[in-house]
Short mmCIF file of C-alpha atoms in Angstrom, two decimals:
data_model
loop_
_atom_site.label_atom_id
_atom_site.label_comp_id
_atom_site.label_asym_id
_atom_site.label_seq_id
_atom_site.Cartn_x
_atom_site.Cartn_y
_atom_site.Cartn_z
CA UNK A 1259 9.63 56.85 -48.64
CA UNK A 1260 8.74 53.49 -47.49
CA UNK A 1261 5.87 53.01 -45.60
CA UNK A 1262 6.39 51.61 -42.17
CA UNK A 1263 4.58 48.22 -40.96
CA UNK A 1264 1.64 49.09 -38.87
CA UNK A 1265 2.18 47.60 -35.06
CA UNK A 1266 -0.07 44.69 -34.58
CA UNK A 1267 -1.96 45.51 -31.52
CA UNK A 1268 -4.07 42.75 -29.51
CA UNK A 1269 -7.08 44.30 -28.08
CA UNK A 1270 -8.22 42.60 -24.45
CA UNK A 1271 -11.68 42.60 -22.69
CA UNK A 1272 -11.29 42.23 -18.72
CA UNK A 1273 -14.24 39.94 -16.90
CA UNK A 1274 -14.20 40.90 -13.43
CA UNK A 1275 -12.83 43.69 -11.52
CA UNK A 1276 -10.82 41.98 -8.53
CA UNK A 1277 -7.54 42.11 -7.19
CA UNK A 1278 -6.05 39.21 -9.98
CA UNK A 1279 -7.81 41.09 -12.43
CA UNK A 1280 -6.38 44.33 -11.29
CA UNK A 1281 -2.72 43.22 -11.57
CA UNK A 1282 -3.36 41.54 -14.36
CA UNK A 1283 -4.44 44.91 -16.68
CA UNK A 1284 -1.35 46.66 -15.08
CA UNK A 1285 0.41 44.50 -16.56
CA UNK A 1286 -0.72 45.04 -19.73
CA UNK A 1287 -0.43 48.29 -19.63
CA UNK A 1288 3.54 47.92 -19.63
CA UNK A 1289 5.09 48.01 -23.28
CA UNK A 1290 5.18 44.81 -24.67
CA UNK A 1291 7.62 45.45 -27.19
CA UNK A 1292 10.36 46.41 -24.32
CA UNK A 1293 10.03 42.14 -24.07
CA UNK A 1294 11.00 42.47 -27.36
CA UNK A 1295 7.58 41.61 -28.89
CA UNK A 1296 6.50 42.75 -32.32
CA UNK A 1297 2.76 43.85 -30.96
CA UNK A 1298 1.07 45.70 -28.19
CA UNK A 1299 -1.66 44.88 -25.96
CA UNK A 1300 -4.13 46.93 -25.34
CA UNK A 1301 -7.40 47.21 -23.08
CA UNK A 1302 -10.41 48.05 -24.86
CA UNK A 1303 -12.96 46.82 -22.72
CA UNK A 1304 -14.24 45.81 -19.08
CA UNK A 1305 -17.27 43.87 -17.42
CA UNK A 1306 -18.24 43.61 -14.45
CA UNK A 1307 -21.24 43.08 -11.84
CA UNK A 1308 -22.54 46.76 -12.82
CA UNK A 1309 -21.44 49.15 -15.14
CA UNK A 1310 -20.32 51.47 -12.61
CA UNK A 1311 -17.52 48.97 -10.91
CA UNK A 1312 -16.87 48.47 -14.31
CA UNK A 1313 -16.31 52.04 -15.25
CA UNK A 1314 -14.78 52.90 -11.61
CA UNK A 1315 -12.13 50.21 -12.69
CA UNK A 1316 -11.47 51.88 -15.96
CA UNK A 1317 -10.62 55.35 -13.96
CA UNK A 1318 -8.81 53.73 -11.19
CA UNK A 1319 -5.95 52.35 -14.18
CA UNK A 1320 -6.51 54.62 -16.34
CA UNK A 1321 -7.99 52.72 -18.96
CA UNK A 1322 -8.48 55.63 -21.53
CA UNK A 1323 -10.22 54.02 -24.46
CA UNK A 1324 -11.68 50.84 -22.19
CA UNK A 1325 -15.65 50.75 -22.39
CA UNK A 1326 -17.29 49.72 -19.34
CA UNK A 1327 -20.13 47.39 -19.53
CA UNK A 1328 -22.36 45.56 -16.82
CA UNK A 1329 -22.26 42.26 -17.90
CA UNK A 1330 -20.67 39.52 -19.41
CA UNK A 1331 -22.87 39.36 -22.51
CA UNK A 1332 -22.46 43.38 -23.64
CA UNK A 1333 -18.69 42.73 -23.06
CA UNK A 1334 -18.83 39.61 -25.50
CA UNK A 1335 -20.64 41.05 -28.03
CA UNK A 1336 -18.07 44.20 -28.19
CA UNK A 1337 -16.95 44.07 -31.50
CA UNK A 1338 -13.64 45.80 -30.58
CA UNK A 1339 -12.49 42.84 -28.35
CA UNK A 1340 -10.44 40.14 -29.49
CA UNK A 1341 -9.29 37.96 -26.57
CA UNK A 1342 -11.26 38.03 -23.08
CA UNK A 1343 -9.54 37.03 -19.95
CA UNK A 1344 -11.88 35.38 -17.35
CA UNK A 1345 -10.98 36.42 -13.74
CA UNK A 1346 -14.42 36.04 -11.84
CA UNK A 1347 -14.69 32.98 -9.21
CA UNK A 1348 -13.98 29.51 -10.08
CA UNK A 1349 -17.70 28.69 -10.32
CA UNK A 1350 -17.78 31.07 -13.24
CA UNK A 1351 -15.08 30.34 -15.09
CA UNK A 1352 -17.31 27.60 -17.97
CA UNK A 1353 -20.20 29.28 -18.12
CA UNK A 1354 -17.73 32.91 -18.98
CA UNK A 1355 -15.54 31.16 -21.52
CA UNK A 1356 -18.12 28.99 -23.06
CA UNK A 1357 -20.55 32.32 -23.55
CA UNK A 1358 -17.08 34.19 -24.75
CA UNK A 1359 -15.75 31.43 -27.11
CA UNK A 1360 -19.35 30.97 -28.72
CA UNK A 1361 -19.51 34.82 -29.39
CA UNK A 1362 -16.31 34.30 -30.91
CA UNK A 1363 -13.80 35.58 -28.65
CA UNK A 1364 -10.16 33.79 -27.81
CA UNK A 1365 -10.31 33.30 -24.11
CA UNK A 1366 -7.61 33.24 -21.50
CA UNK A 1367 -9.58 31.70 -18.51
CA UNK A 1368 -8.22 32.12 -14.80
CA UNK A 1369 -7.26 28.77 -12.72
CA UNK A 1370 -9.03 26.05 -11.59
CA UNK A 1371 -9.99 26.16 -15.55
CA UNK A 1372 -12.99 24.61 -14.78
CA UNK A 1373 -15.10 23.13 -12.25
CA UNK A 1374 -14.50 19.29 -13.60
CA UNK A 1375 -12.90 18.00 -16.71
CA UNK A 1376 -15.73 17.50 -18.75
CA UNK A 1377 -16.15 20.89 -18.60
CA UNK A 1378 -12.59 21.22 -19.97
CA UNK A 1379 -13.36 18.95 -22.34
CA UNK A 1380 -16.53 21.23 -23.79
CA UNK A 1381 -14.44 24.03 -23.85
CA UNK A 1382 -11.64 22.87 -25.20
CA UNK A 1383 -14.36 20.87 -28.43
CA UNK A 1384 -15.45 24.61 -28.85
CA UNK A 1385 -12.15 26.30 -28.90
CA UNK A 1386 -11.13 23.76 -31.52
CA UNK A 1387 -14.60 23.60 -33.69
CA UNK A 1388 -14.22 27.38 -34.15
CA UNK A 1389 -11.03 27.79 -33.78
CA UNK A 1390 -10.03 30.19 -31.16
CA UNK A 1391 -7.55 30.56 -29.68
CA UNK A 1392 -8.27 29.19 -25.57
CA UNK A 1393 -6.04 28.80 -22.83
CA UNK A 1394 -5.96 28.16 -18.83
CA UNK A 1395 -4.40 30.92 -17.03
CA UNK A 1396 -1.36 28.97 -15.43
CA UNK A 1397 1.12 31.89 -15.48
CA UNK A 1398 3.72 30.76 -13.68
CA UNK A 1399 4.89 28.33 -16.79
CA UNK A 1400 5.82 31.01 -18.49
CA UNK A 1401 8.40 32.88 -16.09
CA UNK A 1402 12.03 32.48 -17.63
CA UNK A 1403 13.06 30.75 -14.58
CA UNK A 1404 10.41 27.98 -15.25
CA UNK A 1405 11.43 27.86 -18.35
CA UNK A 1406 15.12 27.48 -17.35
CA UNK A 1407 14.21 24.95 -14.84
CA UNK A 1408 12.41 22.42 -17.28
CA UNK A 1409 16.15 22.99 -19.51
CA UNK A 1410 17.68 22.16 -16.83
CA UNK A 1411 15.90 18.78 -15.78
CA UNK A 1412 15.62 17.40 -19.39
CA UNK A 1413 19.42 18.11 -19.89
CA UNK A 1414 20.15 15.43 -17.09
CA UNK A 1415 21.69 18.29 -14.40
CA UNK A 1416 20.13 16.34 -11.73
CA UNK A 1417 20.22 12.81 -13.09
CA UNK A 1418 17.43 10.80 -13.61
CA UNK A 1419 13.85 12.61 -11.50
CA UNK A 1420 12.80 10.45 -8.69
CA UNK A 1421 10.61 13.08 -6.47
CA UNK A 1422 8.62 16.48 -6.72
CA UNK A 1423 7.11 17.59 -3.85
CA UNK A 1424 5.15 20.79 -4.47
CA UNK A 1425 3.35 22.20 -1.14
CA UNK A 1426 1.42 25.93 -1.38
CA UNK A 1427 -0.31 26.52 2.01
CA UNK A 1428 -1.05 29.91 3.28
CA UNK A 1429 -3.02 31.11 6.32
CA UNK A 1430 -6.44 32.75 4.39
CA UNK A 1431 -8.05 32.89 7.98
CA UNK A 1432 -10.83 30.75 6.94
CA UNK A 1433 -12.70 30.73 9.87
CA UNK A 1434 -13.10 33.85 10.07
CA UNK A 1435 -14.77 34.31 6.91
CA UNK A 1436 -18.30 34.73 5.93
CA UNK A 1437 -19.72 31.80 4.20
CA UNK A 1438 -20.33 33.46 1.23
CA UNK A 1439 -16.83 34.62 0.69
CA UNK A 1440 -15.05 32.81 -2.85
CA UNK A 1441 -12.77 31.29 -1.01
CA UNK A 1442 -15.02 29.25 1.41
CA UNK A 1443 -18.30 29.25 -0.61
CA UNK A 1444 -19.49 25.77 -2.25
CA UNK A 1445 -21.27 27.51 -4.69
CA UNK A 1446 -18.38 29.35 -6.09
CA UNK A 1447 -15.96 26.43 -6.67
CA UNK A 1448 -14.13 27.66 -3.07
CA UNK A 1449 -11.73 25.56 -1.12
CA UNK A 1450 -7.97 24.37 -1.72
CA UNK A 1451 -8.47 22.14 -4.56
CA UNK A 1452 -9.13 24.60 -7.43
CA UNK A 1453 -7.50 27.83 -5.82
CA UNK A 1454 -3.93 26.45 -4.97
CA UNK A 1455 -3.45 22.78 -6.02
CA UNK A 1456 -3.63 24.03 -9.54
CA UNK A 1457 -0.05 25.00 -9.12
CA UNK A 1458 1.57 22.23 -7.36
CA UNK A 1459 -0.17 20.18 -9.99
CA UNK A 1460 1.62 21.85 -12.76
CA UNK A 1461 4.89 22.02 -11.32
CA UNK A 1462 4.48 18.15 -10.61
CA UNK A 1463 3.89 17.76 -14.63
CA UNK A 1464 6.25 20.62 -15.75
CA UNK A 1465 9.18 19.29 -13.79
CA UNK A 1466 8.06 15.64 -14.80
CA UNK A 1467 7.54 15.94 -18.06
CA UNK A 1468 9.29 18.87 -19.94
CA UNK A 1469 7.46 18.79 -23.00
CA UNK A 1470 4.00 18.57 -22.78
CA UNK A 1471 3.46 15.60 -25.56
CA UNK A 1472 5.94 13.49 -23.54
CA UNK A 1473 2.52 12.18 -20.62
CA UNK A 1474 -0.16 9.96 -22.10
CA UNK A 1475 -1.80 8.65 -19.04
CA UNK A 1476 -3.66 9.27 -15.98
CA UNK A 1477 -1.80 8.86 -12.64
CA UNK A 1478 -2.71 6.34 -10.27
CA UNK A 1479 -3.83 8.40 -7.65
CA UNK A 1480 -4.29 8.50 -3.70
CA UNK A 1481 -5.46 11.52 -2.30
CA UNK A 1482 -6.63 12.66 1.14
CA UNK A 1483 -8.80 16.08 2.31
CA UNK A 1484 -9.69 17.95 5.28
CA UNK A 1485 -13.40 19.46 4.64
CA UNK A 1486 -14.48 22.06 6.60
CA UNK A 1487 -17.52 24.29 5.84
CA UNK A 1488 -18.57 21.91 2.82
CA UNK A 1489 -14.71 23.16 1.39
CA UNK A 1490 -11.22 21.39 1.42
CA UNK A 1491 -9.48 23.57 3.69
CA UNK A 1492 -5.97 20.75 3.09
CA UNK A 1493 -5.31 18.68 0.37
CA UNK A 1494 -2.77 16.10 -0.47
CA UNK A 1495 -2.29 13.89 -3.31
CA UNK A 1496 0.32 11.11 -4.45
CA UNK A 1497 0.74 10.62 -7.75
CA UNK A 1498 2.88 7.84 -9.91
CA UNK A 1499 2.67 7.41 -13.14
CA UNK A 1500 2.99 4.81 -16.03
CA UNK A 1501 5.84 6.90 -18.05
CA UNK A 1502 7.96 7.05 -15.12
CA UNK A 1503 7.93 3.66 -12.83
CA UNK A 1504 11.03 5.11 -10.93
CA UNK A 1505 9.20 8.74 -9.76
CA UNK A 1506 6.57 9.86 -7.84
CA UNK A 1507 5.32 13.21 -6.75
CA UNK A 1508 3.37 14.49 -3.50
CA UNK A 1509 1.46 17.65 -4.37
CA UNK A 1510 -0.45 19.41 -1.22
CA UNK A 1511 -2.53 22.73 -0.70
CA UNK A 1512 -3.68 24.11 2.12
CA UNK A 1513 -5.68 27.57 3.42
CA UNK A 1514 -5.00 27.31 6.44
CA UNK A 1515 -1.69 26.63 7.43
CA UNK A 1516 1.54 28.75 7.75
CA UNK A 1517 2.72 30.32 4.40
CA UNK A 1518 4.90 27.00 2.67
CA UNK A 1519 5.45 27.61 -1.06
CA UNK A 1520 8.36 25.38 -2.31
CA UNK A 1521 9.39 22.53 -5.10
CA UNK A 1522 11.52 20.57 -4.71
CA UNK A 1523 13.09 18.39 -7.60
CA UNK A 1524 15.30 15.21 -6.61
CA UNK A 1525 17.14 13.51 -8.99
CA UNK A 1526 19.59 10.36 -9.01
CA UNK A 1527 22.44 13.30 -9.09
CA UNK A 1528 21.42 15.79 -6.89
CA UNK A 1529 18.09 18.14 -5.70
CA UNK A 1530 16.68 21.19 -7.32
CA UNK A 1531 14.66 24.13 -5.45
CA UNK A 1532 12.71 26.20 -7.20
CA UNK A 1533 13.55 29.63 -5.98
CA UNK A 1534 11.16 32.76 -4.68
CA UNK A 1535 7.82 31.64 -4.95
CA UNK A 1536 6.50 28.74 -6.82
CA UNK A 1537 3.38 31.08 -8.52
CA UNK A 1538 6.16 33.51 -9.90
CA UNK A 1539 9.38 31.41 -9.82
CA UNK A 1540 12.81 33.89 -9.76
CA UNK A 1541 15.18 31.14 -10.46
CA UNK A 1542 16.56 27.63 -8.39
CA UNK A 1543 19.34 26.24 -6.95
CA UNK A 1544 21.14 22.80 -7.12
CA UNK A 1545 22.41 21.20 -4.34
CA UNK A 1546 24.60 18.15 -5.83
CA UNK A 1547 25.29 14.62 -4.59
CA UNK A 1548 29.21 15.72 -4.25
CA UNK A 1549 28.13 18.64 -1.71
CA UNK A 1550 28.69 21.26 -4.98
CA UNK A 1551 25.90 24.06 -4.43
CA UNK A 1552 24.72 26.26 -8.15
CA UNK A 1553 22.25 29.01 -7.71
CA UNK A 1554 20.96 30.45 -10.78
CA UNK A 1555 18.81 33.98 -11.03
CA UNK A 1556 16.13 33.91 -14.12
CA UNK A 1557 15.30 38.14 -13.50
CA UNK A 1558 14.26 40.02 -16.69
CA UNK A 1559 15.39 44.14 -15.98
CA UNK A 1560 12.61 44.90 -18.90
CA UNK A 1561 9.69 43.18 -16.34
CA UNK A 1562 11.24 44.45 -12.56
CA UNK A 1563 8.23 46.71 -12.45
CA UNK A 1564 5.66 43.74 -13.55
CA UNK A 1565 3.66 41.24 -11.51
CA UNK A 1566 4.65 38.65 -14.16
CA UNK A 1567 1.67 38.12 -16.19
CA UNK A 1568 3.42 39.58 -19.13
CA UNK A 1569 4.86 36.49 -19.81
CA UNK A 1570 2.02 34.76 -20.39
CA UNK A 1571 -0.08 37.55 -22.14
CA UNK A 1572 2.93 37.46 -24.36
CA UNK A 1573 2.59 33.88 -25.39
CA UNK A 1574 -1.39 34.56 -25.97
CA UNK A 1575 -0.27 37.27 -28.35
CA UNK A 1576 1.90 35.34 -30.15
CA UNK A 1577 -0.09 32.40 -30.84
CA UNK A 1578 -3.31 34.30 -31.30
CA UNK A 1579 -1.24 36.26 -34.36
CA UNK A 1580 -0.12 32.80 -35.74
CA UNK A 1581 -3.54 31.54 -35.63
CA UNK A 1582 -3.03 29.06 -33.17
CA UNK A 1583 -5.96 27.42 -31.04
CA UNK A 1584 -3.20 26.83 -28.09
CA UNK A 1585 -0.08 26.92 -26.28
CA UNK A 1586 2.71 24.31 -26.79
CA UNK A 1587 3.79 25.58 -23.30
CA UNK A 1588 -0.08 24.84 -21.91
CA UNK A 1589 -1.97 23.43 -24.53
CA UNK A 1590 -5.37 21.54 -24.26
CA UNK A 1591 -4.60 18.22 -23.09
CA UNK A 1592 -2.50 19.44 -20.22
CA UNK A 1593 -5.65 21.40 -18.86
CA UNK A 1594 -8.14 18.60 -19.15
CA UNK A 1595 -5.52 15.57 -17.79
CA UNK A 1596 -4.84 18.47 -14.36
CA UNK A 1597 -8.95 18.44 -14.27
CA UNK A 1598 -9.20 14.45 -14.47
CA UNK A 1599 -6.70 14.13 -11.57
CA UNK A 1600 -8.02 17.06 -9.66
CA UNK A 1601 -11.34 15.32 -10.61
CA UNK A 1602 -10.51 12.01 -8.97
CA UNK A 1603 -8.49 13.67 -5.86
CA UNK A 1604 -11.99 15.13 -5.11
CA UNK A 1605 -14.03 11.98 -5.52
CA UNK A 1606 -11.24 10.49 -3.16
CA UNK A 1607 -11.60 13.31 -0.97
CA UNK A 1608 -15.18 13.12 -0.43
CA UNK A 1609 -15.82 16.52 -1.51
CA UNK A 1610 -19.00 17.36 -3.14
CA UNK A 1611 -19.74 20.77 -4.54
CA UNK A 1612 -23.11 21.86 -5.56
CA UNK A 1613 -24.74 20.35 -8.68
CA UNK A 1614 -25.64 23.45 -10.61
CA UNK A 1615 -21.81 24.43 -10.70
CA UNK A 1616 -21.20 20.85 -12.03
CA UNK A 1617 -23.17 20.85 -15.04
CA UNK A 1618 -21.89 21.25 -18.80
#
């Protein structure tokens, strides 16, 4: 009788117990090889603030064989954990992955990455000098309908790109926070630069430039904020760049304004929309310079009942098994050029968050 191959099973530690956290461990709780994957995921571990939201975080998904621990280091120095995923505040998010990559963990770290690019920079010298696997937690490249839309563009569909405008703004009720809320709070990285323009930055360079290796420079660059409460509460950038003297795109972010979340693509034969929401993308339609209208649906049946982190737990899997230190989709240089720009949009800005959250 021949022996069966044993399932290759990737064992995660969760940092933080919020809500992204939360909906991210659901969703890797649902079968991986239903997405036709040849390993599973599995939870082995949690950290929190204390050991009990830890362990009442554990019960609450029933996390049978997770061990709770009360801090960062314990949950690093689990033997049992290969990959930890960084969901705490933005302020957090070096200091976690640097302690996690230097206790020899692969690391799948929330957005804004980091704090500045330099920061990027350390982690990504790290991830490389001990090779581990390390990514930024940019999800939404990794929906099929993302996918499908970066096909589309670099097949010519819509002609030659001249525009992207990317806009995420949604009413947070900022003023009615307390200061020390993550959001709003200086000293946790707070405001809309590193909580939404993450995304419209990515869709700017995904829709841009297909393939990752195609960008080589830095945009020129003019940005504009609204600060409120030591925080950018709206945030707008322009960005051209050297590749491309014939496109531009206008990326904005704002927390608190009426819900916007669109793309928009034009090209020199017609305009895309990205459809459904630009974090988890369900497909886009095509509105051509001959009045012809395509609309497109990118739905999986085997992830109706996921958030759509899947997708890009998936792609950790896989190049964590291959022994990769990266994603093609999102690799290293992609993180630290969308921390140079978002680096200079604040310095345009005139936004100054505390020192101590700064440092490398």
């Amino acid at each position: 009788m021949t022996e069966q191959p044993q399932t290759k099973v990737l064992r995660w530690g969760i940092l933080a117990t919020g809500g992204i956290s939360t909906n991210f461990t659901k969703d890797l709780l649902i079968d991986a090889s239903t997405r036709g994957q040849d390993f599973k995921h599995a939870v082995v571990a949690v950290g929190s603030r204390s050991k009990d939201r830890a362990d009442a975080f554990i019960r609450e998904l029933g996390l049978d064989i997770a061990k709770g621990y009360g801090s960062a280091v314990d949950l690093f120095n689990d033997p049992n954990v290969d990959v930890v995923y960084v969901g705490t505040p933005n302020s957090n998010h070096y200091p976690a992955s640097k302690a996690a990559l230097l206790a020899g963990k692969h690391v799948l770290c929330e957005k804004g990455f980091t704090i500045n690019a330099k920061q990027a920079e350390e982690l990504v010298r790290i991830s490389e000098e001990k090779r581990l696997f390390l990514m930024e937690a940019m999800w939404s490249r990794f929906f099929p309908a993302t996918i499908a839309i970066q096909e589309v563009i670099a097949g010519g569909k819509i002609g030659t790109v001249r525009r992207v405008f990317a806009d995420l703004a949604q009413d947070f009720k900022t003023f009615d926070m307390d200061d020390g809320h993550r959001l709003i709070a200086p000293s946790l990285g707070g405001g809309a630069l590193l909580d939404l323009m993450p995304y419209t930055l990515h869709w700017a360079l995904l829709t841009l430039f297909p393939h990752p290796a195609e960008i080589s420079s830095i945009p020129k660059i003019v940005g504009q904020m609204t600060i409120s409460r030591s925080v950018d509460l709206h945030t707008t950038a322009v960005l051209s760049f050297d590749e491309l003297p014939s496109a531009q795109a206008v990326i904005s972010g704002s927390m608190a304004a009426g819900t916007v979340n669109q793309v928009v693509v034009q090209g020199s034969e017609g305009t895309l929309t990205v459809s459904g929401v630009m974090v988890a993308p369900t497909g886009y339609k095509i509105k051509y310079n001959d009045e012809r209208e395509e609309t497109v649906e990118c739905s999986d049946p085997n992830t109706d009942n996921a958030f759509g982190f899947c997708f890009e737990q998936d792609e950790v899997g896989r190049q964590i098994f291959a022994g990769s230190v990266e994603s093609p989709r999102n690799n290293h240089q992609t993180s630290i050029r969308v921390m140079t720009i978002l680096d200079e949009i604040k310095r345009q800005g005139g936004l100054i968050l505390p020192q101590e959250i700064e440092r490398v």
